[in-house]
Coordinates of C-alpha atoms and ligand atoms in Angstrom, one line a residue:
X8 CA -68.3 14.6 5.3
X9 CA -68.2 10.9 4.8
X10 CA -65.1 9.1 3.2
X11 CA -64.9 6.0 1.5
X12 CA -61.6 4.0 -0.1
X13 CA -61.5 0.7 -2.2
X14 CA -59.3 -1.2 -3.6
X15 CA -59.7 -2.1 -7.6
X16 CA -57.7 -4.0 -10.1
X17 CA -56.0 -2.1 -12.7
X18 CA -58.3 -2.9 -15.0
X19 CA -61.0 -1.3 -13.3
X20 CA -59.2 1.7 -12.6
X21 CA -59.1 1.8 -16.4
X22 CA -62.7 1.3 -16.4
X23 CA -63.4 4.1 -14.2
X24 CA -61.1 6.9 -15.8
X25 CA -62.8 5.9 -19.4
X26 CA -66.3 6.7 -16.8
X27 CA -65.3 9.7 -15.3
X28 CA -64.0 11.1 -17.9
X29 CA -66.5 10.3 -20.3
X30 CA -68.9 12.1 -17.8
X31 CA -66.6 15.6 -17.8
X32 CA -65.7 14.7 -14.4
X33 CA -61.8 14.6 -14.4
X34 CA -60.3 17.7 -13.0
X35 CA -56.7 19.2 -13.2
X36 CA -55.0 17.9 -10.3
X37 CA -52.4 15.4 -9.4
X38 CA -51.5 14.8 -6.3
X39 CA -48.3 12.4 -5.5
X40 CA -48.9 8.5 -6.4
X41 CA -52.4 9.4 -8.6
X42 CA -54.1 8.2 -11.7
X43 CA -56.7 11.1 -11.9
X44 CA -59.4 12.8 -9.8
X45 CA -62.4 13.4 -10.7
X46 CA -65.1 15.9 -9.1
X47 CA -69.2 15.1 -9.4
X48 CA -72.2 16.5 -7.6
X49 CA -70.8 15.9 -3.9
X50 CA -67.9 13.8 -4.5
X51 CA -64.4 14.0 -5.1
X52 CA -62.7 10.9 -6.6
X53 CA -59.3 10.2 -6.4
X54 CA -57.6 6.8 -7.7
X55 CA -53.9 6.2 -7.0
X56 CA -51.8 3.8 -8.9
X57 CA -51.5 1.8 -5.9
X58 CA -55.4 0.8 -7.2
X59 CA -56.7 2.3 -4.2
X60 CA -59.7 4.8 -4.9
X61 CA -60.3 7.1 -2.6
X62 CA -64.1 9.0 -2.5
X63 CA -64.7 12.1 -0.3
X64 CA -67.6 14.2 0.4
X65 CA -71.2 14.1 1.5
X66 CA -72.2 11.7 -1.6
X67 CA -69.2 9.5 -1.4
X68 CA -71.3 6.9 -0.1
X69 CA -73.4 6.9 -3.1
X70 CA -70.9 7.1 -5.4
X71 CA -68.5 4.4 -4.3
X72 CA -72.0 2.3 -4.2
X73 CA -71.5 2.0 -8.0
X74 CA -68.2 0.5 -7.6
X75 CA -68.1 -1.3 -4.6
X76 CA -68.9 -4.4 -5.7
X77 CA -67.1 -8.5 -4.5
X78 CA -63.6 -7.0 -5.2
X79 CA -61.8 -7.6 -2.2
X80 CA -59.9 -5.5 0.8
X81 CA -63.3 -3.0 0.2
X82 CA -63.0 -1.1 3.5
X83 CA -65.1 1.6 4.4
X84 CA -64.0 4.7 7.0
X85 CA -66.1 7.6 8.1
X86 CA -64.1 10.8 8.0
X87 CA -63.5 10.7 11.6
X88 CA -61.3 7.4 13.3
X89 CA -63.3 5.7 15.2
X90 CA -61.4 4.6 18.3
X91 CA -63.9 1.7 19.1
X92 CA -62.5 -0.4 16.2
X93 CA -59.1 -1.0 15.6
X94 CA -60.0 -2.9 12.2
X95 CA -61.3 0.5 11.0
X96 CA -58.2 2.8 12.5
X97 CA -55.9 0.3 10.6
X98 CA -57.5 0.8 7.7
X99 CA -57.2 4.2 8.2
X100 CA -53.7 3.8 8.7
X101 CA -53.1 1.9 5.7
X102 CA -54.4 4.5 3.7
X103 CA -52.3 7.4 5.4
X104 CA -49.2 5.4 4.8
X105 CA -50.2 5.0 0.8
X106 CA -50.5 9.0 1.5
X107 CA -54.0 9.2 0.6
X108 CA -54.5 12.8 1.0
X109 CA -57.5 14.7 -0.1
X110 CA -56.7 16.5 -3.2
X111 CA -57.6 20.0 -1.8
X112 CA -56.0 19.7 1.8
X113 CA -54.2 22.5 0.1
X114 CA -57.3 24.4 0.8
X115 CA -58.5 23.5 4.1
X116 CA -58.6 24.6 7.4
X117 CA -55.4 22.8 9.0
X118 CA -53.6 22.3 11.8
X119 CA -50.1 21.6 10.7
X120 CA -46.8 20.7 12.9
X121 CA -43.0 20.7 12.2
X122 CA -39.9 20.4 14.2
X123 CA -36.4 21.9 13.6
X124 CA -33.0 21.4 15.3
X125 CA -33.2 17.3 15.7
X126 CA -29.9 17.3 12.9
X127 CA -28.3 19.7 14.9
X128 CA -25.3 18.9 17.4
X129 CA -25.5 22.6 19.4
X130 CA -29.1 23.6 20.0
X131 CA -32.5 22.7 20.9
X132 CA -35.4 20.7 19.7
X133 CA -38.2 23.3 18.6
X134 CA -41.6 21.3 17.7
X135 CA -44.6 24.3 16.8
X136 CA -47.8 23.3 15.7
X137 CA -50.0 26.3 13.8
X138 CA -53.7 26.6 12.6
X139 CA -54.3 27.9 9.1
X140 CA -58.1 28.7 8.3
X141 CA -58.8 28.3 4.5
X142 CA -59.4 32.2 4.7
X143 CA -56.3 33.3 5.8
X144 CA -54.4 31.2 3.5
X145 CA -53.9 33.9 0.8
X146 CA -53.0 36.4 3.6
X147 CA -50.0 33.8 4.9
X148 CA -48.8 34.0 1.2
X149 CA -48.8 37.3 1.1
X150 CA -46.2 37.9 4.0
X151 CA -43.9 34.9 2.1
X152 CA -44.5 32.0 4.4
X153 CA -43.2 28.8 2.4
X154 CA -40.8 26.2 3.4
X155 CA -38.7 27.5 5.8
X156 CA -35.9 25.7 3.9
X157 CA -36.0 28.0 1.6
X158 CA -35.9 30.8 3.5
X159 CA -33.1 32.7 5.1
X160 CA -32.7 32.7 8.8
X161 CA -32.8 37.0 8.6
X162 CA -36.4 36.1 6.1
X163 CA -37.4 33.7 9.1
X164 CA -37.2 36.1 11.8
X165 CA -39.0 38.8 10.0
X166 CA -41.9 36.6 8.5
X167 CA -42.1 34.7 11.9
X168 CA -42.3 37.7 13.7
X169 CA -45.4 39.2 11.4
X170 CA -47.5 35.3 11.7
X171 CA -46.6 34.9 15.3
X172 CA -49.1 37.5 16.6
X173 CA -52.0 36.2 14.1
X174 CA -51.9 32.6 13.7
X175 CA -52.8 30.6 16.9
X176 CA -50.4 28.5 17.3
X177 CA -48.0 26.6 20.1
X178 CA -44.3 26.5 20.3
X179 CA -42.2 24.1 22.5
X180 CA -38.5 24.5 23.2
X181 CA -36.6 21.4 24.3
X182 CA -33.4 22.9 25.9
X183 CA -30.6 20.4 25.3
X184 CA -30.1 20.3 29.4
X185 CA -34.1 18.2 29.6
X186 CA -33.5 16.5 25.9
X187 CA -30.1 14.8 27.3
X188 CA -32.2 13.9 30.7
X189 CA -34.6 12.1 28.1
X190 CA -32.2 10.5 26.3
X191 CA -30.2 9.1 28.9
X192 CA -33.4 7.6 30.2
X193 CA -33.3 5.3 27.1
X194 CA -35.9 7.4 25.1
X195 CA -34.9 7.8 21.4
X196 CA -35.5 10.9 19.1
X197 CA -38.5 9.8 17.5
X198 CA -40.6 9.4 20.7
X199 CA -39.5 12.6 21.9
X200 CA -40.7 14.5 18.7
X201 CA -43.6 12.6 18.9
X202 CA -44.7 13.5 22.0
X203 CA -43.8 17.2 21.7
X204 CA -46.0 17.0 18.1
X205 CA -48.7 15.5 20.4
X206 CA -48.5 18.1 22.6
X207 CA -48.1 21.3 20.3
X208 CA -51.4 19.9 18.4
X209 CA -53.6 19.3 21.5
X210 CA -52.8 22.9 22.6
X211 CA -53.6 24.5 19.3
X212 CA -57.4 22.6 19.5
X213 CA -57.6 23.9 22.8
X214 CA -56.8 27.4 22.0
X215 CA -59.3 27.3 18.9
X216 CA -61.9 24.5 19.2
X217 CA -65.1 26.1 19.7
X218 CA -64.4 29.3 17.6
X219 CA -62.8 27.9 14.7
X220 CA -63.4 24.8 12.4
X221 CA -60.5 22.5 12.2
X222 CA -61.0 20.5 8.8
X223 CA -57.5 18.6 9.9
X224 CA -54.7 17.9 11.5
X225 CA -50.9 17.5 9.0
X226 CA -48.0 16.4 10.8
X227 CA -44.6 16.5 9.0
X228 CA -44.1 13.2 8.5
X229 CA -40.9 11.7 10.2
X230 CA -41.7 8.1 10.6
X231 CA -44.7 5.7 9.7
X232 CA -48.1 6.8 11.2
X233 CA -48.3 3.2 13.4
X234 CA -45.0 4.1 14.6
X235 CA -45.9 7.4 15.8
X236 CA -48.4 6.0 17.7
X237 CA -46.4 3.4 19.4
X238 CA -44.6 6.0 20.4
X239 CA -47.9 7.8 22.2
X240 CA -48.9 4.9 23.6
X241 CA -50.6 5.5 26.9
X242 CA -50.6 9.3 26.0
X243 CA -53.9 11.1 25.4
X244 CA -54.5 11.7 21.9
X245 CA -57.3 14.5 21.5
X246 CA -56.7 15.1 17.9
X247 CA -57.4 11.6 16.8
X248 CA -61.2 11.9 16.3
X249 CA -60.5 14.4 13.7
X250 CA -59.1 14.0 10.3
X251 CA -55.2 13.4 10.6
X252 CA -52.4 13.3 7.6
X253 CA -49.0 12.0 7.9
X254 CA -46.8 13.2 5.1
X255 CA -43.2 14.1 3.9
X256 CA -42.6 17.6 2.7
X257 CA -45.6 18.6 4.0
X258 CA -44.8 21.9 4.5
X259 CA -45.2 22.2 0.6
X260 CA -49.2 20.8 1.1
X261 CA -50.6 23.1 2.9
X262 CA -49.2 26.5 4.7
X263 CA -50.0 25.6 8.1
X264 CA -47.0 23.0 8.3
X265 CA -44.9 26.1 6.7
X266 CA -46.3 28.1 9.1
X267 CA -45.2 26.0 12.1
X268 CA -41.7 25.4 10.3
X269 CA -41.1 29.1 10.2
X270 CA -42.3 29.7 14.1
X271 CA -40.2 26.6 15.3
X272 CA -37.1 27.8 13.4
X273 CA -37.1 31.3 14.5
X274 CA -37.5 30.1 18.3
X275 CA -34.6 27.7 17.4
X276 CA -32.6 30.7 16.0
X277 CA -32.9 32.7 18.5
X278 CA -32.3 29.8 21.1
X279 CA -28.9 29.4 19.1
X280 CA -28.0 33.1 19.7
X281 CA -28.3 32.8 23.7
X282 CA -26.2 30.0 23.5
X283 CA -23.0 31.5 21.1
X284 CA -23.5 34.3 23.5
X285 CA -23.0 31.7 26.4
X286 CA -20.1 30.2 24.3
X287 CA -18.0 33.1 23.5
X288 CA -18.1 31.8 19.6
X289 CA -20.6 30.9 16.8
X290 CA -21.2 27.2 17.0
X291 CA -22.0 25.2 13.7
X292 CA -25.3 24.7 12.9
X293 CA -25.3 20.7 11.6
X294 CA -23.2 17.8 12.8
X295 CA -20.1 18.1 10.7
X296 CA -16.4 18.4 11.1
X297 CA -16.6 22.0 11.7
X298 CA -19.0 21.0 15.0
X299 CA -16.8 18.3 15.8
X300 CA -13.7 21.1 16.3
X301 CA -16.2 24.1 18.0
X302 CA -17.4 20.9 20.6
X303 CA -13.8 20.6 21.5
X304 CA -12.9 24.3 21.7
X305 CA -15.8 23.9 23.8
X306 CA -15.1 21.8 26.0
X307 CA -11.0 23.6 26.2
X308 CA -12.9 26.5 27.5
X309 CA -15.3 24.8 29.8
X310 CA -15.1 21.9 30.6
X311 CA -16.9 18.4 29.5
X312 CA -19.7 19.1 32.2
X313 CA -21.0 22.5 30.4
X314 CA -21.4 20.3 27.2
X315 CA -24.6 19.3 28.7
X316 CA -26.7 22.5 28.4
X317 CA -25.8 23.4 24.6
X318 CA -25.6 20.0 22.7
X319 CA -27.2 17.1 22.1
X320 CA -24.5 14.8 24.0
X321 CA -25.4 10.9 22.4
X322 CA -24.4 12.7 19.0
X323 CA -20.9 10.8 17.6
X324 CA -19.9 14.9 17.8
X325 CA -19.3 14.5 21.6
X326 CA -16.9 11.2 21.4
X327 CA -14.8 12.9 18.3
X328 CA -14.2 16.3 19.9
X329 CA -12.8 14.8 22.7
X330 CA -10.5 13.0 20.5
X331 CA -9.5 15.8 19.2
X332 CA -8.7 17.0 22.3
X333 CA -6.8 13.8 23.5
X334 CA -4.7 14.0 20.1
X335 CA -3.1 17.5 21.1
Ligands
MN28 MN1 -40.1 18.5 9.3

């Protein structure tokens, strides 16, 4: 599959629709930030408000050839980054952060990644990473996998614990003990998720590369793609010669991100447990008030030192509980 993207003025975005559609081309979809897409004999079209036009499929090349004419910022990319050519990654960039997606990632055979627990005071960091084949899609749907945000943590343990055992997939558990280690070595939250994405992803390829086809990779976007890459710098990539989408709510594009969601939730549930059965008490999920008073009660019980294996200590939770505690 070959990809192509240009950038048009308005008035040839005009242009094209009035083409397209004229031609019984223009399809029923929509996704975020687009004009229309079209579908012809081996291409998909899809032009975003932003005027880029993005053309996918094995007679994209052909088709944006009746475009592509002196209009400038016309940049072509192959469907897989090349890593020799940093003017073509950029563009490729570029067109992630305008959240150029292909219209029927939906569809595809994905490797999605999500991470829960980074909001939390008490608890791990849980980072999963899950591959979805296009065939198995309607199956995941069928035993209710969605956005784990809208799901129950009793709904999360049963659906994770029917997709655990058929979707190939990795899960990594950051005990708060190694994620204050990190932290106090001056790295921030963002590289660490980063990294742990990295990792989950390049253990899913390994575990089906060679038996499956992986259309893509769709991380759940929590900062810009060029960030996330600064923050990998120096780390081996293997995923980055395939297709790759950053985006927000991603989870809601394609059921491999839910999929991970709903495995990394259910290992940080059940991290939780062990540790309000270490505790004595429930602690608050979050980093409000009610966290602030169960850190202190806490630390009462014992002692500051203990902190370190259930919470994430550079939270402003840690400095107000022991305020509370001072105040008594
Ligand atoms: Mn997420």
């Amino acid at each position: 599959m070959s990809n192509a993207v240009i950038t048009v003025s308005n008035h040839k975005l005009t242009e094209m629709k009035k083409y397209y559609d004229s031609i019984g081309a223009i399809i029923d979809a929509k996704p975020q930030g687009s004009i229309f897409v079209a579908k012809t004999n081996g291409c998909t079209i899809t032009a975003y408000k932003s005027g880029k036009v993005l053309f996918q499929g094995k007679n994209a090349q052909e088709e944006v050839a009746q475009w592509n004419n002196s209009e400038a910022d016309n940049q072509l990319f192959s469907g897989k980054a090349d890593t020799s050519s940093t003017k073509k990654k950029s563009s490729i960039t570029k067109a992630l952060e305008k959240n150029l997606l292909p219209y029927n990632l939906s569809e595809m055979s994905i490797i999605g990644s999500d991470e829960v627990g980074t909001g939390d005071y008490f608890g791990p960091i849980t980072v999963a990473a899950a591959y979805v084949a296009g065939d198995q899609i309607k199956r995941l749907q069928e035993l209710g996998v969605k956005d784990s945000k809208d799901l129950t943590d009793s709904q999360i343990v049963k659906i994770a614990e029917q997709i655990i055992p058929i979707v190939p997939h990795s899960l990594l558990i950051l005990r708060n003990e190694k994620y204050n280690e990190l932290e106090q070595k001056g790295m921030n939250q963002g590289k660490i998720k980063a990294l742990l994405h990295n990792q989950a992803i390049s253990k899913v390829i390994d575990r089906v590369s060679g038996d499956s086809q992986i259309d893509g990779i769709l991380i759940d976007q929590f900062c810009q793609p060029d960030v996330f890459f600064r923050y990998l710098n120096g780390k081996e990539i293997p995923w980055k010669t395939k297709n790759y989408y950053f985006s927000t709510k991603a989870e809601r594009i394609h059921i491999a991100v839910a999929a991970a969601s709903i495995i990394a939730r259910y290992a940080f549930v059940k991290e939780f447990e062990k540790l309000n059965s270490l505790a004595g008490f429930e602690l608050p999920k979050g980093a409000g008030e009610i966290v602030d008073k169960k850190a202190a009660e806490f630390i009462e019980r014992f002692g500051e030192e203990a902190l370190v294996k259930v919470a994430k200590l550079h939270f402003a939770n840690t400095e107000k509980a022991k305020q509370l505690l001072n105040k008594r």
